[in-house]
CSV table of C-alpha atoms and ligand atoms in Angstrom, one decimal:
chain,number,residue,atom,x,y,z
A,229,MET,CA,-29.1,-17.7,21.4
A,230,SER,CA,-26.5,-19.6,18.9
A,231,ASP,CA,-23.3,-20.7,20.3
A,232,TRP,CA,-21.3,-17.6,18.5
A,233,ARG,CA,-23.4,-15.1,20.1
A,234,HIS,CA,-22.7,-16.3,24.1
A,235,GLU,CA,-18.9,-16.5,22.7
A,236,TYR,CA,-19.2,-12.7,21.5
A,237,ASP,CA,-20.7,-11.7,24.6
A,238,SER,CA,-18.3,-13.6,26.8
A,239,LYS,CA,-14.9,-11.8,24.9
A,240,ARG,CA,-16.5,-8.5,24.9
A,241,GLN,CA,-15.0,-6.3,27.2
A,242,SER,CA,-13.6,-2.7,27.4
A,243,ALA,CA,-10.4,-1.6,25.8
A,244,GLU,CA,-8.4,-1.2,28.9
A,245,GLU,CA,-9.2,-4.9,29.8
A,246,ALA,CA,-8.3,-6.2,26.9
A,247,VAL,CA,-5.0,-4.5,26.5
A,248,ALA,CA,-4.2,-5.3,29.8
A,249,ALA,CA,-4.0,-9.5,28.9
A,250,ILE,CA,-1.0,-8.2,26.9
A,251,PRO,CA,2.0,-9.6,28.3
A,252,ASP,CA,5.1,-7.3,29.1
A,253,GLY,CA,7.8,-7.9,26.5
A,254,ALA,CA,5.2,-8.8,23.8
A,255,PHE,CA,5.7,-8.4,20.1
A,256,VAL,CA,2.5,-6.7,19.0
A,257,LEU,CA,1.2,-6.5,15.1
A,258,GLN,CA,-1.7,-4.1,14.7
A,259,GLY,CA,-3.9,-3.5,11.7
A,260,ASN,CA,-2.3,-1.5,8.7
A,261,ALA,CA,-2.9,1.8,7.6
A,262,ILE,CA,-7.0,2.7,8.0
A,263,GLY,CA,-7.1,-0.6,9.5
A,264,GLU,CA,-5.6,0.6,13.1
A,265,PRO,CA,-7.5,0.0,15.7
A,266,ALA,CA,-7.9,3.1,17.8
A,267,ALA,CA,-9.2,2.4,21.0
A,268,LEU,CA,-6.7,-0.2,21.5
A,269,LEU,CA,-3.7,1.7,20.5
A,270,GLY,CA,-4.7,4.2,22.9
A,271,ALA,CA,-5.2,1.9,25.5
A,272,VAL,CA,-1.6,0.5,24.7
A,273,ALA,CA,-0.4,3.9,25.2
A,274,ASP,CA,-2.2,4.6,28.5
A,275,ARG,CA,-1.2,1.5,30.0
A,276,ALA,CA,2.9,2.3,28.8
A,277,ARG,CA,1.8,6.0,30.3
A,278,ALA,CA,1.0,4.3,33.7
A,279,GLY,CA,3.9,2.3,33.9
A,280,GLY,CA,1.9,-1.2,33.3
A,281,PHE,CA,4.7,-1.9,30.3
A,282,LYS,CA,8.6,-2.1,30.8
A,283,SER,CA,8.9,-2.6,27.5
A,284,VAL,CA,6.9,-3.7,24.2
A,285,LYS,CA,7.4,-4.0,20.5
A,286,MET,CA,4.6,-2.7,17.9
A,287,ALA,CA,4.6,-3.0,14.3
A,288,SER,CA,2.5,-2.4,11.1
A,289,LEU,CA,2.7,-0.8,7.6
A,290,LEU,CA,2.0,2.9,6.8
A,291,PRO,CA,0.8,4.0,10.5
A,292,THR,CA,-1.7,6.6,10.3
A,293,LYS,CA,-3.2,9.4,12.6
A,294,HIS,CA,-4.3,6.8,15.7
A,295,SER,CA,-0.9,5.5,15.9
A,296,ALA,CA,0.9,8.9,15.5
A,297,ALA,CA,-1.6,10.2,18.4
A,298,THR,CA,-1.0,7.0,20.8
A,299,ILE,CA,2.1,4.4,20.5
A,300,LEU,CA,4.2,6.7,18.3
A,301,SER,CA,3.6,9.6,20.9
A,302,PRO,CA,7.1,10.7,22.0
A,303,ASP,CA,6.1,10.5,25.6
A,304,VAL,CA,5.7,6.6,25.4
A,305,ALA,CA,8.6,6.2,23.1
A,306,ASP,CA,11.1,4.7,25.7
A,307,VAL,CA,8.8,1.7,26.6
A,308,ILE,CA,6.9,1.1,23.1
A,309,GLY,CA,9.7,0.5,20.2
A,310,TRP,CA,8.4,0.7,16.8
A,311,VAL,CA,9.0,-1.6,13.8
A,312,SER,CA,7.9,-0.2,10.7
A,313,LEU,CA,7.4,-2.4,7.6
A,314,PHE,CA,6.4,0.6,5.5
A,315,ALA,CA,7.2,4.3,6.7
A,316,SER,CA,4.7,7.0,6.4
A,317,GLY,CA,4.4,10.6,8.1
A,318,ALA,CA,3.5,8.9,10.9
A,319,ASP,CA,7.0,6.9,11.7
A,320,ARG,CA,9.2,8.3,9.4
A,321,ALA,CA,10.8,10.8,11.6
A,322,ALA,CA,11.2,8.0,14.2
A,323,VAL,CA,12.9,5.6,11.9
A,324,ARG,CA,15.2,8.3,10.5
A,325,ARG,CA,16.6,9.3,13.9
A,326,GLY,CA,17.0,5.3,14.6
A,327,ASP,CA,14.3,5.4,17.3
A,328,ALA,CA,12.5,3.0,15.3
A,329,GLU,CA,13.5,-0.2,13.3
A,330,PHE,CA,12.9,-0.9,9.7
A,331,ILE,CA,12.1,-4.1,7.6
A,332,PRO,CA,12.6,-4.0,4.2
A,333,ILE,CA,10.3,-6.4,2.3
A,334,GLN,CA,8.2,-7.3,-0.5
A,335,PHE,CA,4.6,-6.8,0.2
A,336,HIS,CA,3.2,-10.2,-0.8
A,337,GLN,CA,5.8,-11.9,1.4
A,338,VAL,CA,5.1,-10.2,4.9
A,339,PRO,CA,2.1,-12.8,5.6
A,340,ARG,CA,4.9,-15.6,5.4
A,341,VAL,CA,7.4,-13.7,7.1
A,342,ILE,CA,4.6,-13.1,9.6
A,343,ARG,CA,4.4,-16.9,9.8
A,344,GLU,CA,7.8,-18.3,9.9
A,345,TYR,CA,10.3,-15.2,11.2
A,346,LEU,CA,8.3,-13.0,13.2
A,347,GLU,CA,7.7,-13.6,16.7
A,348,VAL,CA,4.0,-12.7,17.2
A,349,ASP,CA,2.5,-12.6,20.7
A,350,VAL,CA,-0.5,-10.3,20.0
A,351,ALA,CA,-2.4,-9.4,16.8
A,352,LEU,CA,-4.5,-5.9,17.4
A,353,ILE,CA,-6.9,-5.2,14.8
A,354,ALA,CA,-9.9,-3.8,13.5
A,355,VAL,CA,-13.3,-5.2,12.2
A,356,SER,CA,-16.9,-4.7,11.1
A,357,ARG,CA,-19.8,-5.8,12.9
A,358,VAL,CA,-20.5,-9.0,13.3
A,359,ASP,CA,-23.5,-10.9,11.1
A,360,ASP,CA,-25.6,-13.1,11.5
A,361,ARG,CA,-23.0,-16.1,11.4
A,362,GLY,CA,-20.6,-14.8,13.6
A,363,TYR,CA,-18.2,-13.5,10.7
A,364,MET,CA,-16.6,-10.4,11.1
A,365,SER,CA,-15.2,-8.6,7.8
A,366,LEU,CA,-11.4,-7.1,8.1
A,367,GLY,CA,-13.2,-4.6,5.5
A,368,VAL,CA,-10.4,-1.9,4.2
A,369,ASN,CA,-7.3,-4.2,5.4
A,370,ALA,CA,-7.2,-8.2,4.4
A,371,ASP,CA,-3.7,-7.5,3.8
A,372,THR,CA,-1.7,-9.1,6.8
A,373,ASN,CA,-4.1,-9.4,8.9
A,374,LEU,CA,-5.2,-13.1,8.7
A,375,ALA,CA,-1.4,-14.1,9.0
A,376,ALA,CA,-1.3,-12.0,12.0
A,377,ILE,CA,-4.4,-13.8,13.4
A,378,GLU,CA,-3.1,-17.4,12.8
A,379,LYS,CA,0.1,-16.5,14.3
A,380,ALA,CA,-0.7,-14.5,17.3
A,381,GLY,CA,-1.4,-16.3,20.8
A,382,TYR,CA,-3.5,-13.3,21.8
A,383,VAL,CA,-5.9,-11.6,19.1
A,384,VAL,CA,-8.0,-8.7,20.1
A,385,ALA,CA,-10.5,-7.5,17.6
A,386,GLU,CA,-12.2,-3.9,17.8
A,387,VAL,CA,-15.4,-4.1,16.3
A,388,ASN,CA,-16.4,-0.8,14.7
A,389,GLN,CA,-19.6,0.1,13.0
A,390,HIS,CA,-17.9,2.2,10.5
A,391,MET,CA,-15.8,-0.7,9.1
A,392,PRO,CA,-17.1,-1.9,5.6
A,393,ARG,CA,-18.1,-5.3,5.7
A,394,VAL,CA,-16.4,-6.3,2.1
A,395,HIS,CA,-16.9,-9.4,-0.2
A,396,GLY,CA,-13.9,-11.7,-0.8
A,397,SER,CA,-12.0,-13.3,1.7
A,398,GLY,CA,-11.1,-11.1,4.6
A,399,TRP,CA,-13.7,-12.5,7.1
A,400,VAL,CA,-12.6,-13.7,10.8
A,401,HIS,CA,-14.9,-15.6,13.2
A,402,VAL,CA,-15.8,-15.0,16.5
A,403,SER,CA,-14.5,-18.2,17.3
A,404,GLU,CA,-10.5,-16.8,16.2
A,405,ILE,CA,-10.6,-14.1,18.5
A,406,ASP,CA,-9.7,-14.0,21.7
A,407,ALA,CA,-10.9,-10.3,23.0
A,408,ILE,CA,-13.7,-8.4,21.5
A,409,VAL,CA,-13.9,-4.8,21.9
A,410,GLU,CA,-16.7,-2.3,20.7
A,411,HIS,CA,-15.7,0.9,19.2
A,412,ASP,CA,-17.3,3.4,16.9
A,413,GLU,CA,-15.3,5.5,15.1
A,414,PRO,CA,-15.4,7.1,11.6
A,415,LEU,CA,-12.7,5.6,9.7
A,416,THR,CA,-9.6,7.7,8.6
A,417,GLU,CA,-9.8,9.5,5.4
A,418,LEU,CA,-6.8,10.3,3.3
A,419,PRO,CA,-7.0,13.4,1.6
A,420,VAL,CA,-7.0,12.6,-2.7
A,421,PRO,CA,-3.6,14.0,-3.7
A,422,PRO,CA,-3.7,17.6,-5.2
A,423,VAL,CA,-4.5,17.9,-8.7
A,424,ARG,CA,-0.8,18.8,-10.5
A,425,ASP,CA,0.5,20.9,-13.4
A,426,GLU,CA,1.9,17.8,-15.1
A,427,ASP,CA,-0.9,15.5,-14.3
A,428,ALA,CA,-2.8,16.1,-17.4
A,429,GLN,CA,-0.1,15.5,-19.6
A,430,MET,CA,1.1,12.5,-17.9
A,431,GLY,CA,-2.7,11.5,-17.4
A,432,THR,CA,-2.6,11.5,-20.9
A,433,THR,CA,0.7,9.7,-21.9
A,434,ILE,CA,-0.5,6.9,-19.4
A,435,SER,CA,-4.3,6.3,-20.7
A,436,GLU,CA,-2.8,5.9,-24.2
A,437,MET,CA,-1.0,3.1,-22.8
A,438,ILE,CA,-3.9,1.5,-21.5
A,439,PRO,CA,-6.1,-0.2,-24.2
A,440,ASN,CA,-10.2,-0.7,-23.4
A,441,GLY,CA,-10.3,-4.1,-21.8
A,442,ALA,CA,-7.4,-4.0,-19.7
A,443,THR,CA,-6.9,-5.0,-15.9
A,444,ILE,CA,-5.2,-2.1,-14.4
A,445,GLN,CA,-3.1,-1.4,-11.0
A,446,LEU,CA,-2.7,1.9,-9.6
A,447,GLY,CA,0.0,2.3,-6.7
A,448,ILE,CA,0.4,4.8,-4.2
A,449,GLY,CA,0.6,8.7,-4.3
A,450,GLY,CA,-0.2,11.6,-6.4
A,451,VAL,CA,0.4,10.3,-9.8
A,452,PRO,CA,-1.8,6.8,-9.9
A,453,ASN,CA,-4.5,9.3,-8.8
A,454,ALA,CA,-4.0,11.2,-12.2
A,455,VAL,CA,-4.2,8.4,-14.1
A,456,ALA,CA,-7.5,7.2,-13.0
A,457,ARG,CA,-8.7,10.7,-13.6
A,458,SER,CA,-7.6,10.4,-17.1
A,459,LEU,CA,-9.2,7.0,-17.7
A,460,ARG,CA,-12.7,8.4,-17.6
A,461,HIS,CA,-13.2,7.4,-21.2
A,462,HIS,CA,-12.0,4.1,-21.5
A,463,ARG,CA,-14.3,1.0,-21.6
A,464,ASP,CA,-14.2,-2.4,-19.9
A,465,LEU,CA,-11.4,-1.8,-17.8
A,466,GLY,CA,-10.8,-4.6,-14.9
A,467,ILE,CA,-9.0,-3.5,-11.4
A,468,HIS,CA,-6.8,-5.9,-9.6
A,469,THR,CA,-4.9,-3.6,-7.3
A,470,GLU,CA,-2.9,-4.0,-3.6
A,471,MET,CA,-4.5,-0.5,-2.8
A,472,PHE,CA,-8.0,0.7,-3.7
A,473,VAL,CA,-8.2,4.3,-3.9
A,474,ASP,CA,-11.2,7.3,-4.6
A,475,GLY,CA,-10.3,7.3,-8.3
A,476,MET,CA,-11.3,3.6,-8.6
A,477,VAL,CA,-14.7,4.5,-7.1
A,478,ASP,CA,-15.3,6.7,-10.2
A,479,LEU,CA,-14.1,4.3,-12.7
A,480,ILE,CA,-16.5,1.7,-11.4
A,481,GLU,CA,-19.5,3.7,-10.6
A,482,SER,CA,-19.0,5.4,-14.3
A,483,GLY,CA,-19.4,2.0,-15.8
A,484,VAL,CA,-15.7,2.5,-17.0
A,485,ALA,CA,-14.2,-0.4,-15.0
A,486,ASN,CA,-16.9,-2.9,-15.1
A,487,GLY,CA,-14.4,-6.0,-14.8
A,488,SER,CA,-16.4,-7.7,-17.8
A,489,ARG,CA,-12.8,-8.4,-19.7
A,490,LYS,CA,-10.6,-10.0,-16.6
A,491,LYS,CA,-9.7,-13.6,-16.6
A,492,THR,CA,-9.9,-14.0,-13.1
A,493,HIS,CA,-12.7,-12.4,-10.8
A,494,VAL,CA,-14.6,-11.5,-13.7
A,495,GLY,CA,-16.9,-8.6,-13.0
A,496,LYS,CA,-15.2,-7.6,-9.5
A,497,ALA,CA,-12.4,-5.5,-8.4
A,498,ILE,CA,-10.1,-7.1,-6.2
A,499,TYR,CA,-7.8,-5.1,-3.5
A,500,ALA,CA,-5.9,-5.7,-0.3
A,501,PHE,CA,-6.5,-2.4,1.5
A,502,ALA,CA,-7.9,0.2,0.9
A,503,ALA,CA,-7.5,4.1,1.8
A,504,GLY,CA,-9.4,7.1,0.7
A,505,SER,CA,-12.4,9.2,1.6
A,506,LYS,CA,-15.8,8.2,3.5
A,507,ARG,CA,-17.6,8.0,0.2
A,508,MET,CA,-15.0,5.0,-0.6
A,509,TYR,CA,-15.7,3.3,2.5
A,510,ASP,CA,-19.1,3.6,1.9
A,511,PHE,CA,-18.6,2.0,-1.6
A,512,LEU,CA,-16.8,-0.9,-0.5
A,513,ASP,CA,-19.5,-1.9,2.4
A,514,ASP,CA,-21.7,-4.7,0.7
A,515,ASN,CA,-20.7,-4.1,-2.7
A,516,PRO,CA,-20.8,-7.5,-4.5
A,517,GLY,CA,-18.7,-5.7,-7.3
A,518,VAL,CA,-15.7,-5.5,-4.9
A,519,GLU,CA,-13.5,-8.2,-3.2
A,520,VAL,CA,-10.7,-7.9,-0.8
A,521,HIS,CA,-8.2,-10.9,-0.3
A,522,PRO,CA,-5.1,-11.2,1.5
A,523,VAL,CA,-1.7,-9.5,0.0
A,524,ASP,CA,-0.1,-12.8,-0.7
A,525,TYR,CA,-2.9,-13.5,-2.9
A,526,THR,CA,-3.7,-9.8,-4.5
A,527,ASN,CA,0.1,-9.4,-4.7
A,528,TYR,CA,1.6,-12.9,-5.5
A,529,PRO,CA,3.4,-12.3,-8.8
A,530,ALA,CA,1.7,-15.3,-10.5
A,531,ASN,CA,-1.7,-14.3,-9.5
A,532,ILE,CA,-0.9,-11.1,-11.1
A,533,ALA,CA,0.3,-12.5,-14.2
A,534,LYS,CA,-3.0,-14.6,-14.3
A,535,ASN,CA,-4.8,-10.9,-15.4
A,536,GLU,CA,-3.4,-11.3,-19.2
A,537,GLY,CA,-2.0,-7.8,-20.4
A,538,LEU,CA,-2.2,-6.1,-17.1
A,539,ILE,CA,-1.2,-2.8,-16.5
A,540,SER,CA,0.5,-1.4,-13.3
A,541,VAL,CA,1.0,2.0,-12.6
A,542,ASN,CA,3.5,3.1,-9.7
A,543,ALA,CA,5.4,6.2,-8.8
A,544,THR,CA,9.1,6.9,-7.9
A,545,ILE,CA,11.4,9.1,-6.5
A,546,GLN,CA,14.6,8.9,-8.2
A,547,ILE,CA,15.5,7.2,-11.3
A,548,ASP,CA,19.3,6.9,-12.9
A,549,LEU,CA,20.2,6.7,-16.3
A,550,THR,CA,20.2,3.0,-16.3
A,551,GLY,CA,16.6,2.5,-14.9
A,552,GLN,CA,17.1,1.7,-11.4
A,553,CYS,CA,14.2,3.1,-9.5
A,554,CYS,CA,14.3,4.2,-5.9
A,555,SER,CA,10.9,4.8,-4.5
A,556,GLU,CA,10.8,4.2,-1.0
A,557,SER,CA,13.9,6.5,0.5
A,558,ILE,CA,15.1,9.9,0.1
A,559,GLY,CA,18.8,9.2,-0.1
A,560,ALA,CA,19.5,6.9,2.9
A,561,GLU,CA,16.3,8.2,4.6
A,562,GLN,CA,13.2,6.0,4.4
A,563,PHE,CA,10.2,7.7,3.3
A,564,SER,CA,8.2,5.0,2.5
A,565,GLY,CA,8.8,1.1,1.6
A,566,THR,CA,8.8,-1.1,-1.6
A,567,GLY,CA,5.3,-2.2,-0.8
A,568,GLY,CA,3.9,-4.1,-3.7
A,569,GLN,CA,5.8,-1.9,-6.5
A,570,LEU,CA,8.0,-4.8,-7.5
A,571,ASP,CA,5.4,-7.2,-7.2
A,572,PHE,CA,2.9,-5.5,-9.8
A,573,VAL,CA,6.4,-5.0,-11.8
A,574,ARG,CA,7.0,-8.5,-12.1
A,575,GLY,CA,3.2,-9.5,-12.6
A,576,ALA,CA,2.7,-7.5,-15.1
A,577,PHE,CA,5.6,-8.4,-17.3
A,578,ASP,CA,4.4,-12.0,-16.6
A,579,ALA,CA,1.0,-11.1,-17.8
A,580,GLY,CA,2.6,-10.2,-21.1
A,581,GLY,CA,1.1,-6.7,-19.9
A,582,THR,CA,3.2,-3.6,-19.2
A,583,SER,CA,4.3,-1.8,-15.9
A,584,ILE,CA,4.8,1.7,-15.9
A,585,ILE,CA,6.7,3.6,-13.5
A,586,ALA,CA,5.5,7.3,-13.4
A,587,PHE,CA,7.6,10.2,-12.1
A,588,TYR,CA,7.1,14.2,-12.3
A,589,SER,CA,10.8,15.2,-13.7
A,590,THR,CA,11.4,17.3,-10.8
A,591,ALA,CA,10.8,17.4,-6.8
A,592,LYS,CA,11.2,20.2,-4.5
A,593,SER,CA,9.3,22.6,-6.2
A,594,GLY,CA,11.6,22.1,-9.5
A,595,ALA,CA,14.9,22.5,-7.4
A,596,VAL,CA,15.9,19.2,-8.2
A,597,SER,CA,15.7,16.6,-10.9
A,598,ARG,CA,14.1,12.9,-10.2
A,599,VAL,CA,16.1,11.5,-13.4
A,600,VAL,CA,20.0,11.6,-12.0
A,601,PRO,CA,23.2,10.1,-13.3
A,602,THR,CA,23.3,8.1,-10.0
A,603,LEU,CA,21.4,7.5,-6.9
A,604,SER,CA,21.8,9.3,-4.3
A,605,PRO,CA,24.1,8.1,-1.7
A,606,GLY,CA,21.9,5.5,0.6
A,607,ALA,CA,19.3,5.5,-1.8
A,608,VAL,CA,17.2,2.2,-2.1
A,609,VAL,CA,16.4,0.4,-5.2
A,610,THR,CA,12.8,-0.5,-5.3
A,611,THR,CA,12.6,-1.7,-8.6
A,612,PRO,CA,16.2,-2.8,-10.3
A,613,ARG,CA,16.9,-1.6,-13.7
A,614,THR,CA,16.9,-5.5,-14.6
A,615,ASP,CA,12.6,-5.3,-14.0
A,616,VAL,CA,11.9,-2.0,-15.0
A,617,HIS,CA,9.5,-1.7,-18.3
A,618,TYR,CA,8.3,1.3,-18.9
A,619,VAL,CA,9.0,4.9,-17.7
A,620,VAL,CA,6.6,8.0,-17.9
A,621,SER,CA,7.2,11.9,-17.0
A,622,GLU,CA,5.5,14.5,-18.4
A,623,TYR,CA,7.8,14.6,-20.9
A,624,GLY,CA,6.3,11.4,-22.4
A,625,ALA,CA,7.0,7.5,-22.4
A,626,ALA,CA,9.8,5.5,-23.0
A,627,ARG,CA,10.5,1.8,-22.8
A,628,LEU,CA,13.5,1.1,-21.0
A,629,LYS,CA,13.1,-3.0,-21.3
A,630,GLY,CA,15.3,-4.5,-24.1
A,631,ARG,CA,17.4,-1.9,-24.5
A,632,SER,CA,21.2,-0.8,-23.8
A,633,THR,CA,22.3,1.4,-21.1
A,634,ARG,CA,23.1,3.8,-23.8
A,635,GLU,CA,19.4,3.7,-25.2
A,636,ARG,CA,17.9,4.1,-21.9
A,637,ALA,CA,20.3,7.1,-20.7
A,638,GLN,CA,19.0,8.7,-24.1
A,639,ALA,CA,15.3,8.2,-23.3
A,640,LEU,CA,15.7,9.3,-19.8
A,641,ILE,CA,17.7,12.7,-20.7
A,642,LEU,CA,14.8,13.4,-22.8
A,643,LEU,CA,12.2,12.8,-19.9
A,644,ALA,CA,14.0,14.9,-17.8
A,645,HIS,CA,13.2,18.5,-17.2
A,646,PRO,CA,14.9,20.3,-20.1
A,647,LYS,CA,16.9,22.6,-17.5
A,648,PHE,CA,18.4,19.4,-16.3
A,649,ARG,CA,19.3,17.4,-19.7
A,650,GLU,CA,22.8,19.0,-20.6
A,651,GLU,CA,24.0,18.2,-17.0
A,652,LEU,CA,22.9,14.3,-17.7
A,653,SER,CA,24.2,13.9,-21.1
A,654,ARG,CA,27.7,15.3,-19.8
A,655,SER,CA,27.5,12.4,-17.1
A,656,ALA,CA,26.0,10.0,-19.4
A,657,ALA,CA,29.2,10.5,-21.4
A,658,GLU,CA,31.3,10.4,-18.4
A,659,PHE,CA,29.9,7.1,-17.1
A,660,GLY,CA,30.3,5.7,-21.1
A,661,TYR,CA,26.7,5.2,-21.7
A,662,LEU,CA,26.6,7.8,-24.6
A,663,ALA,CA,30.2,8.6,-26.6
A,664,GLY,CA,31.7,11.4,-25.4
B,271,COA,N1,14.8,14.5,-4.3
B,271,COA,C1,14.5,15.1,-2.9
B,271,COA,N2,13.4,14.7,-2.2
B,271,COA,C2,12.3,14.1,-3.3
B,271,COA,C3,12.6,13.6,-4.3
B,271,COA,C4,13.7,13.9,-4.8
B,271,COA,N3,14.0,12.9,-5.9
B,271,COA,N4,11.3,12.8,-5.0
B,271,COA,C5,10.0,13.6,-4.2
B,271,COA,N5,11.1,13.8,-3.1
B,271,COA,C6,10.2,14.5,-2.0
B,271,COA,C7,9.0,15.3,-2.6
B,271,COA,O1,9.6,17.2,-2.9
B,271,COA,C8,7.8,15.4,-1.1
B,271,COA,O2,8.3,16.0,-0.1
B,271,COA,P1,7.2,17.0,0.5
B,271,COA,O3,6.1,15.9,0.9
B,271,COA,O4,7.9,17.6,1.3
B,271,COA,O5,6.9,17.7,-0.9
B,271,COA,C9,7.9,13.7,-1.1
B,271,COA,O6,9.2,13.1,-1.2
B,271,COA,C10,7.2,12.7,-1.5
B,271,COA,O7,7.4,13.0,-3.0
B,271,COA,P2,6.0,12.6,-4.3
B,271,COA,O8,6.6,11.9,-5.5
B,271,COA,O9,5.4,13.7,-4.3
B,271,COA,O10,5.2,11.4,-3.1
B,271,COA,P3,4.1,10.7,-3.7
B,271,COA,O11,2.6,10.9,-2.4
B,271,COA,O12,3.4,10.9,-4.8
B,271,COA,O13,4.6,8.9,-3.5
B,271,COA,C11,6.3,7.6,-4.0
B,271,COA,C12,5.6,8.7,-4.6
B,271,COA,C13,7.0,7.0,-4.7
B,271,COA,C14,6.8,8.3,-2.6
B,271,COA,C15,4.9,6.5,-3.6
B,271,COA,O14,4.6,5.9,-4.5
B,271,COA,C16,5.8,5.1,-2.6
B,271,COA,O15,5.6,4.8,-1.5
B,271,COA,N6,6.1,4.1,-3.7
B,271,COA,C17,6.7,3.0,-3.1
B,271,COA,C18,5.7,1.9,-3.0
B,271,COA,C19,5.2,1.5,-4.0
B,271,COA,O16,5.1,2.0,-5.3
B,271,COA,N7,4.0,0.8,-3.9
B,271,COA,C20,2.7,0.1,-5.0
B,271,COA,C21,1.6,-0.2,-4.6
B,271,COA,S1,0.7,0.7,-3.8
């Protein structure tokens, strides 16, 4: 038996045993999003319930259902403190109540912040089965896990047969892990956002802005998925993205996104984390056409910029008449996070390409306009007006870069729903953007 097999066997234990070694008072980083280690999180919550911790702090980006059911459960909230770096349905309410902390951050900077500023004691990660050389794949989440493994004094890997083994640089060797817990459970599936009435128009507008041969990034939420559907007739697209989504599987399988004209990672789609359906996770498994890399690689703006002409498409919640985009809060309520939006807005510009911030003109079933005279009190600027390039709603597209506040206000009013345009024009005049 080779050395790593002995090591693997000697490190193998139950989730309870592995979690028992977490020091009281520890700061624990757990895998993000679909990379949550389900059994380990369950064991942490059980230990908290049994009085096994006085206090422990846990953190991740985009927690999903396993976090919600375990460590974020209200009955352990007095013991398990939560630090969110990107809020989701699982922790949004706790952040709003002030029961959880939130760290504002650009996604590509998270690994350095882990290495330099966070006092990380423990990393709990999910990995694939081990291969013949002792390596396990980080699968759907290479994003911040390599930094967490490097920084934490105690690293526990939950080995799950359902985790895809993905090419790229998201590998961890048995020797880098302190405890191994085997637990097979299908990965959490995220539903594809429902198709909305505005999608066809918005998809057509954006697909006309994407030339054949372009490398694209599509962000999180409804609009980017709608765009993927509208690219079915394109040719030779490339994918360099932070989040891999179901729409990309269709583009690759149909030959539309073959990566043949990419300047880096030619012929390969690259991503930092993946979230979607089982079909997508199966597609990623041992697929030489796809690579996963840490987010300080995929989202580092200078790396994005190597993809000449890259086009990024991200969504926003609210945009003011000068182009400031709030894409992560509803007023002062943290809805999500900055994620990689600004990373890609900046990288796309430096690539000589185009960033597109796309939005449905209204929210709340048409009751509120997403184009507003000024952002709501407390709203967070995710993409500053100095960075915003193109904007798109179901009413069309406009370039804001290089345009004055007058030209921006004029353009944005035309992207707003017609029922809000008069009111927006009055405000624009009041603020001196338009002549009164
Ligand atoms: N006022 C009040 N409520 C608003 C609103 C507004 N201006 N805009 C949106 N909302 C509400 C919606 O009604 C919806 O509420 P519901 O869930 O109760 O229906 C909710 O906020 C989400 O809005 P929606 O636009 O449908 O969200 P989405 O799932 O399409 O995601 C973002 C859009 C902007 C939140 C998402 O893209 C994001 O988090 N972006 C920041 C990070 C990022 O872009 N990363 C890029 C790389 S992945």
